[in-house]
Tab-separated table of C-alpha atoms in Angstrom:
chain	number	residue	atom	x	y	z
A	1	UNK	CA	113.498	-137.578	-278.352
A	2	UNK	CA	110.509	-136.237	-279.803
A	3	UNK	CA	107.583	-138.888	-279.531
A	4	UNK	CA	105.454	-140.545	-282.156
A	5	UNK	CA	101.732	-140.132	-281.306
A	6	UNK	CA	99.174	-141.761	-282.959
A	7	UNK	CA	96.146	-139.236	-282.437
A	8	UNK	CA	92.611	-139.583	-282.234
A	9	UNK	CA	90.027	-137.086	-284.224
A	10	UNK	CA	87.538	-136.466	-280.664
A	11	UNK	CA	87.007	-132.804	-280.144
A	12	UNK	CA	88.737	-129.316	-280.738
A	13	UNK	CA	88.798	-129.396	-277.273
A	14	UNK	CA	90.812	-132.609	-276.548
A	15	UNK	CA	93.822	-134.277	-277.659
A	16	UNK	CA	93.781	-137.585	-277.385
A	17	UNK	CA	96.033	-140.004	-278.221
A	18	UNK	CA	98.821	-143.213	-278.116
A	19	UNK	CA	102.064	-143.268	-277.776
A	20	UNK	CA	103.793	-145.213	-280.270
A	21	UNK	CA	107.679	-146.846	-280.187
A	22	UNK	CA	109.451	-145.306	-282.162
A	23	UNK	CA	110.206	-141.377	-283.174
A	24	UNK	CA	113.273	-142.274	-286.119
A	25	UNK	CA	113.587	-145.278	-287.127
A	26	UNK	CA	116.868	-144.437	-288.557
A	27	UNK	CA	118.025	-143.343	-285.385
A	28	UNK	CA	117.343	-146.369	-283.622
A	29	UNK	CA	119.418	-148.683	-286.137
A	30	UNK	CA	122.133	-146.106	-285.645
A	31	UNK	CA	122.513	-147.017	-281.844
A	32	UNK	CA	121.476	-150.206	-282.498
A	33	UNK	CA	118.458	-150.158	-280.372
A	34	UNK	CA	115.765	-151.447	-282.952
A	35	UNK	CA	115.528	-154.917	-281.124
A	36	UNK	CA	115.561	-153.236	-278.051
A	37	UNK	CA	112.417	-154.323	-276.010
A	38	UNK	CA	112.213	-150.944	-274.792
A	39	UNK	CA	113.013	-148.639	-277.651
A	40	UNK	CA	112.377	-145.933	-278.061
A	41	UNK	CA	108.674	-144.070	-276.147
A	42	UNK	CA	108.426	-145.658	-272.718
A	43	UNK	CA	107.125	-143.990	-269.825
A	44	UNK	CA	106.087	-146.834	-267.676
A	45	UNK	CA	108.739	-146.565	-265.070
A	46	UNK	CA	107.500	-150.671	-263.693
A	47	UNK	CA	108.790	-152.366	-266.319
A	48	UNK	CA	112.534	-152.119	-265.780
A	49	UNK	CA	113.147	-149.809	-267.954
A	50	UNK	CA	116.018	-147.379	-267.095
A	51	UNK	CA	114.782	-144.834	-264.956
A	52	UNK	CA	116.613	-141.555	-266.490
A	53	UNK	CA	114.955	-142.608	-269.824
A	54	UNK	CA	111.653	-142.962	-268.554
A	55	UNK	CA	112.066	-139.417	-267.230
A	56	UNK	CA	113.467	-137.868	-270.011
A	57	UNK	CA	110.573	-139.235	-272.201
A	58	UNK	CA	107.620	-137.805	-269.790
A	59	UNK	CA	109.414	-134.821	-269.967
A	60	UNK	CA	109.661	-134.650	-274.131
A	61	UNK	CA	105.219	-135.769	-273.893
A	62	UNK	CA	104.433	-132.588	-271.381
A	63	UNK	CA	106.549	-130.659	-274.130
A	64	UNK	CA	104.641	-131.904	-277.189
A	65	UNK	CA	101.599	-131.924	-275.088
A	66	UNK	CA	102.005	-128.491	-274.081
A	67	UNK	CA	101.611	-129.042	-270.531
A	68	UNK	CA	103.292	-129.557	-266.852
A	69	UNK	CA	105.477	-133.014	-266.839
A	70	UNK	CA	103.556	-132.956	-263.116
A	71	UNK	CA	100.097	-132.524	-265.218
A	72	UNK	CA	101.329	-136.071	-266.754
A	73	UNK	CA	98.922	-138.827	-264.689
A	74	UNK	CA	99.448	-142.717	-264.720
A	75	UNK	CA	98.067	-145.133	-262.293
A	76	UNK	CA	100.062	-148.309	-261.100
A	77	UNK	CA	97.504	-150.546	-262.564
A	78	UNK	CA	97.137	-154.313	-261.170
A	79	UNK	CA	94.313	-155.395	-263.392
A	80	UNK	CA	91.808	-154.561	-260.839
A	81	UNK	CA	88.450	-152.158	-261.599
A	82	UNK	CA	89.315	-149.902	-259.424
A	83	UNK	CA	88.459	-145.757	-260.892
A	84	UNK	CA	90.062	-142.507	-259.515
A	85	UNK	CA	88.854	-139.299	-259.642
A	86	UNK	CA	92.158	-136.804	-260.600
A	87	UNK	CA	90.141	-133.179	-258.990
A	88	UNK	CA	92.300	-129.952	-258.375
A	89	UNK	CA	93.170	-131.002	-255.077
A	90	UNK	CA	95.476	-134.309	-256.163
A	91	UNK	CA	97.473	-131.794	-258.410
A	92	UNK	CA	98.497	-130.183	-255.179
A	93	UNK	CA	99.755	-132.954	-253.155
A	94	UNK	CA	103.352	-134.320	-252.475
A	95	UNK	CA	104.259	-136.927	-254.684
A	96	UNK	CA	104.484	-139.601	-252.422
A	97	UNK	CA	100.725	-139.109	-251.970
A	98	UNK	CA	99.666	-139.124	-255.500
A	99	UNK	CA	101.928	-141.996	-256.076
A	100	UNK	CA	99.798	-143.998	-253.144
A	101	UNK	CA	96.242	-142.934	-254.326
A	102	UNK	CA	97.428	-144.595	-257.775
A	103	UNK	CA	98.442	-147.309	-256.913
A	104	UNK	CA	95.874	-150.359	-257.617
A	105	UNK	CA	93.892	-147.705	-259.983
A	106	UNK	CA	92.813	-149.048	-263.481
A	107	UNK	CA	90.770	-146.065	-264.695
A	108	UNK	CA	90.771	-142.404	-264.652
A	109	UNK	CA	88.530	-139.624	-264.552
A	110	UNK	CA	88.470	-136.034	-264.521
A	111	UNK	CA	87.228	-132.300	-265.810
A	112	UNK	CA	90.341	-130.136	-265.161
A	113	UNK	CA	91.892	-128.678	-267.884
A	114	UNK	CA	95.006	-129.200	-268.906
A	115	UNK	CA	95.709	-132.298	-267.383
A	116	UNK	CA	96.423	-135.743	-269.397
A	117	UNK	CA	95.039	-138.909	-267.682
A	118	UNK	CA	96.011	-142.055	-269.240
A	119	UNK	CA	96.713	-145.674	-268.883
A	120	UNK	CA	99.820	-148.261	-269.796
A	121	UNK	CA	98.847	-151.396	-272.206
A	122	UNK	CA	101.171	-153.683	-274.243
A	123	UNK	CA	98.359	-156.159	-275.968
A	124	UNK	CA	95.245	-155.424	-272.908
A	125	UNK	CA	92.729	-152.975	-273.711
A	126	UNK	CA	92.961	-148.666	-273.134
A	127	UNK	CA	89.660	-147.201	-273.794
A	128	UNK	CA	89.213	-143.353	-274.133
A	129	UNK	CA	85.953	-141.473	-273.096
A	130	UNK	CA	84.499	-137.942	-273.645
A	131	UNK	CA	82.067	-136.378	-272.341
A	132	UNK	CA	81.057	-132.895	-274.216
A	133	UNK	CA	78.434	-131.613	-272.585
A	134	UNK	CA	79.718	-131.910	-269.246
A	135	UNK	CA	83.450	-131.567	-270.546
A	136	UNK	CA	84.725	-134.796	-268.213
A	137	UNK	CA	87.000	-137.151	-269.624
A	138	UNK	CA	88.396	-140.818	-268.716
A	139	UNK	CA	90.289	-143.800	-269.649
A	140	UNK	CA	90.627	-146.865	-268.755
A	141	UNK	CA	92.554	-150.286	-268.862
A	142	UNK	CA	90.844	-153.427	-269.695
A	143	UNK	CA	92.942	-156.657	-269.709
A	144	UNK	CA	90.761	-159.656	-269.835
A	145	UNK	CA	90.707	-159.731	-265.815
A	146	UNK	CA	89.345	-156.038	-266.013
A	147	UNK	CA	86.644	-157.235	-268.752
A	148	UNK	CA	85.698	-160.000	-266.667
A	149	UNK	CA	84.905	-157.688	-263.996
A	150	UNK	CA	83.698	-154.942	-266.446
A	151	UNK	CA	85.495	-152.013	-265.910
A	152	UNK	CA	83.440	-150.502	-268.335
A	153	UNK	CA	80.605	-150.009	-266.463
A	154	UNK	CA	82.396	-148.839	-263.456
A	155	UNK	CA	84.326	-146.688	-265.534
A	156	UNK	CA	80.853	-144.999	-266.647
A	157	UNK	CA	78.514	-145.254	-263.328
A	158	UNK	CA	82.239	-143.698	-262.000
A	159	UNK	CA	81.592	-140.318	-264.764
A	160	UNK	CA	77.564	-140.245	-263.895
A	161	UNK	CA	78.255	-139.752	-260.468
A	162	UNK	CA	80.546	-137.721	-260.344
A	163	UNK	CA	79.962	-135.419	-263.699
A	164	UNK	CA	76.085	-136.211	-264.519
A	165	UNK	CA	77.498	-138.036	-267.698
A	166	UNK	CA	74.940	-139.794	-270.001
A	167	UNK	CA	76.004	-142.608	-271.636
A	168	UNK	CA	74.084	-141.545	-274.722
A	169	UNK	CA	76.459	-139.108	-275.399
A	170	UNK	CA	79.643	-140.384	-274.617
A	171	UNK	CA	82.213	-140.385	-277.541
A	172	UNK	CA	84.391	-143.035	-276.946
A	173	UNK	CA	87.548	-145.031	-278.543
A	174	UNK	CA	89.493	-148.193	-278.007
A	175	UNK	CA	93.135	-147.861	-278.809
A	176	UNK	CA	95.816	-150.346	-279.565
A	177	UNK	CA	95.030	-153.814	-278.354
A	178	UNK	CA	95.759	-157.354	-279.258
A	179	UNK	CA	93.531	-159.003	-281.762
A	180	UNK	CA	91.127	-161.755	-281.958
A	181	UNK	CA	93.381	-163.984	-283.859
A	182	UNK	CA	96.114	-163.682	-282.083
A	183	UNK	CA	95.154	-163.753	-278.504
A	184	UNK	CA	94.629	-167.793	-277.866
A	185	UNK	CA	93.816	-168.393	-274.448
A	186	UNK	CA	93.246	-172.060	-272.271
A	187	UNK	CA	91.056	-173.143	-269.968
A	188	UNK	CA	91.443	-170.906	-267.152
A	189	UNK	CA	90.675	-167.409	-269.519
A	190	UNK	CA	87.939	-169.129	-271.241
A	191	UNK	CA	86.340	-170.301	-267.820
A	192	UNK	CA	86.351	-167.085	-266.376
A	193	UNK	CA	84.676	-165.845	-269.582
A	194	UNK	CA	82.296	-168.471	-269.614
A	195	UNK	CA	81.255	-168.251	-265.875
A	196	UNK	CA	80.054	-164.112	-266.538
A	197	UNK	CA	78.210	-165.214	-269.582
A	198	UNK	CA	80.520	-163.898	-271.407
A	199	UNK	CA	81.204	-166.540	-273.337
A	200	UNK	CA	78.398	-167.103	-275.327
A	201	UNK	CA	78.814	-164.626	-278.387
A	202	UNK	CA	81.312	-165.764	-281.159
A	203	UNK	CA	81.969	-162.416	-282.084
A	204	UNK	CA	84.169	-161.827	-278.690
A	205	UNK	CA	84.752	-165.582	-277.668
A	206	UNK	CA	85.149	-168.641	-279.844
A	207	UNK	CA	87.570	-172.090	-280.210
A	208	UNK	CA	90.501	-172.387	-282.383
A	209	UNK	CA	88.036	-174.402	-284.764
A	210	UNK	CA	85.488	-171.629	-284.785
A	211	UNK	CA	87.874	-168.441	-285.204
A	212	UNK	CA	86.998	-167.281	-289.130
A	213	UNK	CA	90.761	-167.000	-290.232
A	214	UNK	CA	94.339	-167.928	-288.827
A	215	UNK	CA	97.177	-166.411	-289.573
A	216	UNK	CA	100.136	-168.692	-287.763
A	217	UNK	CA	102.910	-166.160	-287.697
A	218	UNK	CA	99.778	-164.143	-285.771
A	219	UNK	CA	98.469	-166.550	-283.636
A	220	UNK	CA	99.784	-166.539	-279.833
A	221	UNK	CA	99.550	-169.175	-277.401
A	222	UNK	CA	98.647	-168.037	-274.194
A	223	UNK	CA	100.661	-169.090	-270.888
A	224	UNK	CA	97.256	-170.919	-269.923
A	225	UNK	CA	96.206	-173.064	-272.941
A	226	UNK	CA	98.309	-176.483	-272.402
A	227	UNK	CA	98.982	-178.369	-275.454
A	228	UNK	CA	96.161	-180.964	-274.250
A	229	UNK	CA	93.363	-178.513	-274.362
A	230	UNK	CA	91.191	-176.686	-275.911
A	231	UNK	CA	92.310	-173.263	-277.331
A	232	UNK	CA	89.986	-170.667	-277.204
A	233	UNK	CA	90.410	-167.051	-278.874
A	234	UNK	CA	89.106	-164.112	-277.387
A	235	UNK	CA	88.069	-160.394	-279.184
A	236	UNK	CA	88.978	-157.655	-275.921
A	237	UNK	CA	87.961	-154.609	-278.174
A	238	UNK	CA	84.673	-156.236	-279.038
A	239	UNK	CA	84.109	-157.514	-275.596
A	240	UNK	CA	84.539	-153.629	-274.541
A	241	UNK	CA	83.118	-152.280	-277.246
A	242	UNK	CA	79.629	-154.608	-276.472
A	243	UNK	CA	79.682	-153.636	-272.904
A	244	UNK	CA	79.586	-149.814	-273.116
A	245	UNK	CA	76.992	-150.669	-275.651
A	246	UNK	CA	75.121	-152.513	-273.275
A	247	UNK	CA	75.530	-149.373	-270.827
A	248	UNK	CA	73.760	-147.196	-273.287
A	249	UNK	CA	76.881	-145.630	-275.504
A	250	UNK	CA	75.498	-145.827	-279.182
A	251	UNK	CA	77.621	-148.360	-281.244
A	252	UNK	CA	77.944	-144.929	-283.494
A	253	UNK	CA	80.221	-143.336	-281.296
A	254	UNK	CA	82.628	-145.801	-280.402
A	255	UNK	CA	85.476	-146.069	-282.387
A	256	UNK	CA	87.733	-148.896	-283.104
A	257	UNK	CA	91.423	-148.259	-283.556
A	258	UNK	CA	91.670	-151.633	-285.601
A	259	UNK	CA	95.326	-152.297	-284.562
A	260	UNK	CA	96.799	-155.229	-283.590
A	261	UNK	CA	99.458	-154.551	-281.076
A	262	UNK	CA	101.014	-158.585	-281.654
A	263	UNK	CA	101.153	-158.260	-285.151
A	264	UNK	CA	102.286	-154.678	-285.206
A	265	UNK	CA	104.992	-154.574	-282.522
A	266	UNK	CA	107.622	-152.804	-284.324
A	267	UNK	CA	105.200	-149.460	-284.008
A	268	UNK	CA	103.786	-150.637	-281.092
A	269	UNK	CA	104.360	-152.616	-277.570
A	270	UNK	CA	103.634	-155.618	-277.153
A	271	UNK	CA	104.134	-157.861	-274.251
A	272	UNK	CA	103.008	-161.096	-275.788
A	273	UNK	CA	105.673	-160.495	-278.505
A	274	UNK	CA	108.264	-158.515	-276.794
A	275	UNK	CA	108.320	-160.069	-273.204
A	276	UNK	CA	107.146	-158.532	-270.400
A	277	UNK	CA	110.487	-156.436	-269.737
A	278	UNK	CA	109.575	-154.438	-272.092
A	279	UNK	CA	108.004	-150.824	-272.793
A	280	UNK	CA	104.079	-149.670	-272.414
A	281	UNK	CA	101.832	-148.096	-274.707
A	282	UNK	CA	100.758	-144.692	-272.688
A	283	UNK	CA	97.051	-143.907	-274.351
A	284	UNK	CA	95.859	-140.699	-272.958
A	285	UNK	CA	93.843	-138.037	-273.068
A	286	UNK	CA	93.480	-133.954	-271.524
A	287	UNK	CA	91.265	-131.656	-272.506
A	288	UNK	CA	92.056	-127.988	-273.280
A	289	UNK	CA	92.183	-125.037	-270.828
């Protein structure tokens, strides 16, 4: 099944990209899979998905991708900060070694050619950056734990040190993530927010009260926000988007996908909506030999 990529206008020299659910929608309804929570791109193979599947559709991305399935990299994130280098060297190694030096990895780096680095979201944050000068790449995961702890700037401070990359010139996007309206949080979110000092700009934190517009059908209430508190809604992409600004990336060259993966689950996953058995969002990124 051919895949459905949303692509992203970086470089000649990249491709960079999302996946998105489905390839034919007509398809789907034939074998009645549209309310599938896995139909039809997943290539996450921790989410229960069926594991011949999940092959088959890594193997149909190297083919549109134009690469090795084996050149195909994704970390077993935990919503930690953790950032991995992928050098010539990993490409080389058994499996069961790669497999362990990804596991507990929320970011990626690299300057080999031909190799696609990405990261699995369903409503949490994947952030794409490029390096020209230096011709480095990364990309990242940012759920709220990983913008707590800033993954941005380890994500960055990761590419200086090992590529000389300035911030300055970094050209960077943030894919498919939930939106400010519909990612209510309680207590516990907000306070974790609010104890980083995060907390304090209405543009990426505010109440229920405060929040500019509500759309019901959009709104989510998150696991953590009892009835008998107070909600609190909270802008990832912004929050992202604020702290590679703060790291020296001009506002100018970060670009903001604008999609809400809640509202628009039917194109793309969404865990919030969908359940967490349910398929990944792969947003990568290789650049060109």
């Amino acid at each position: 099944m051919i895949p459905k990529l949303h692509q992203y206008q970086l470089d000649n020299n990249v491709t960079a990209f999302s996946t998105m659910r489905s390839c034919d929608e007509n398809s789907l309804q034939a074998e009645g899979k549209v309310s599938d929570a896995y139909a039809s791109f997943n290539i996450n193979p921790w989410v229960g998905d069926n594991e011949e599947q999940v092959n088959n559709n890594r193997l149909e991305l190297a083919k549109a991708l134009e690469i090795d399935e084996k050149n195909i990299v994704l970390p077993h994130q935990t919503h930690q900060t953790e950032v991995r280098q992928i050098a010539s060297e990993f490409l080389s190694l058994p499996s069961s070694v790669q497999s362990m030096l990804l596991e507990g990895v929320d970011a990626l780096i690299t300057n080999e050619p031909n190799v696609c680095i990405g990261v699995s979201t369903a409503d949490c944050v994947p952030v794409i950056m490029y390096d020209a000068e230096h011709k480095a790449i990364a990309v990242a995961h940012a759920g709220w734990r990983g913008t707590v702890e800033n993954i941005m700037r380890k994500t960055v401070e990761k590419m200086y040190r090992s590529f000389n990359t300035d911030p300055k010139t970094l050209q960077v996007v943030i894919g498919p993530s939930i939106s400010f309206e519909s990612f209510e949080v309680g207590s516990d979110v907000f306070n974790a927010f609010n104890e980083k000092g995060l907390a304090t700009d209405t543009q990426c934190v505010c109440s229920s009260a405060q929040l500019p517009s509500t759309n019901n059908n959009n709104v989510l209430v998150d696991n953590s926000a009892k009835d008998n508190e107070p909600k609190w809604h909270i802008d990832l992409a912004q929050c992202n988007k604020k702290q590679l600004e703060s790291l020296g990336v001009p506002a100018q060259n970060i670009t903001l996908s604008g999609i809400c993966t809640y509202s628009n689950h039917h194109e793309y996953f969404s865990a919030r909506r969908l359940g967490t058995a349910s398929g990944r969002i792969y947003t990568g990124i290789l650049l060109r030999g």
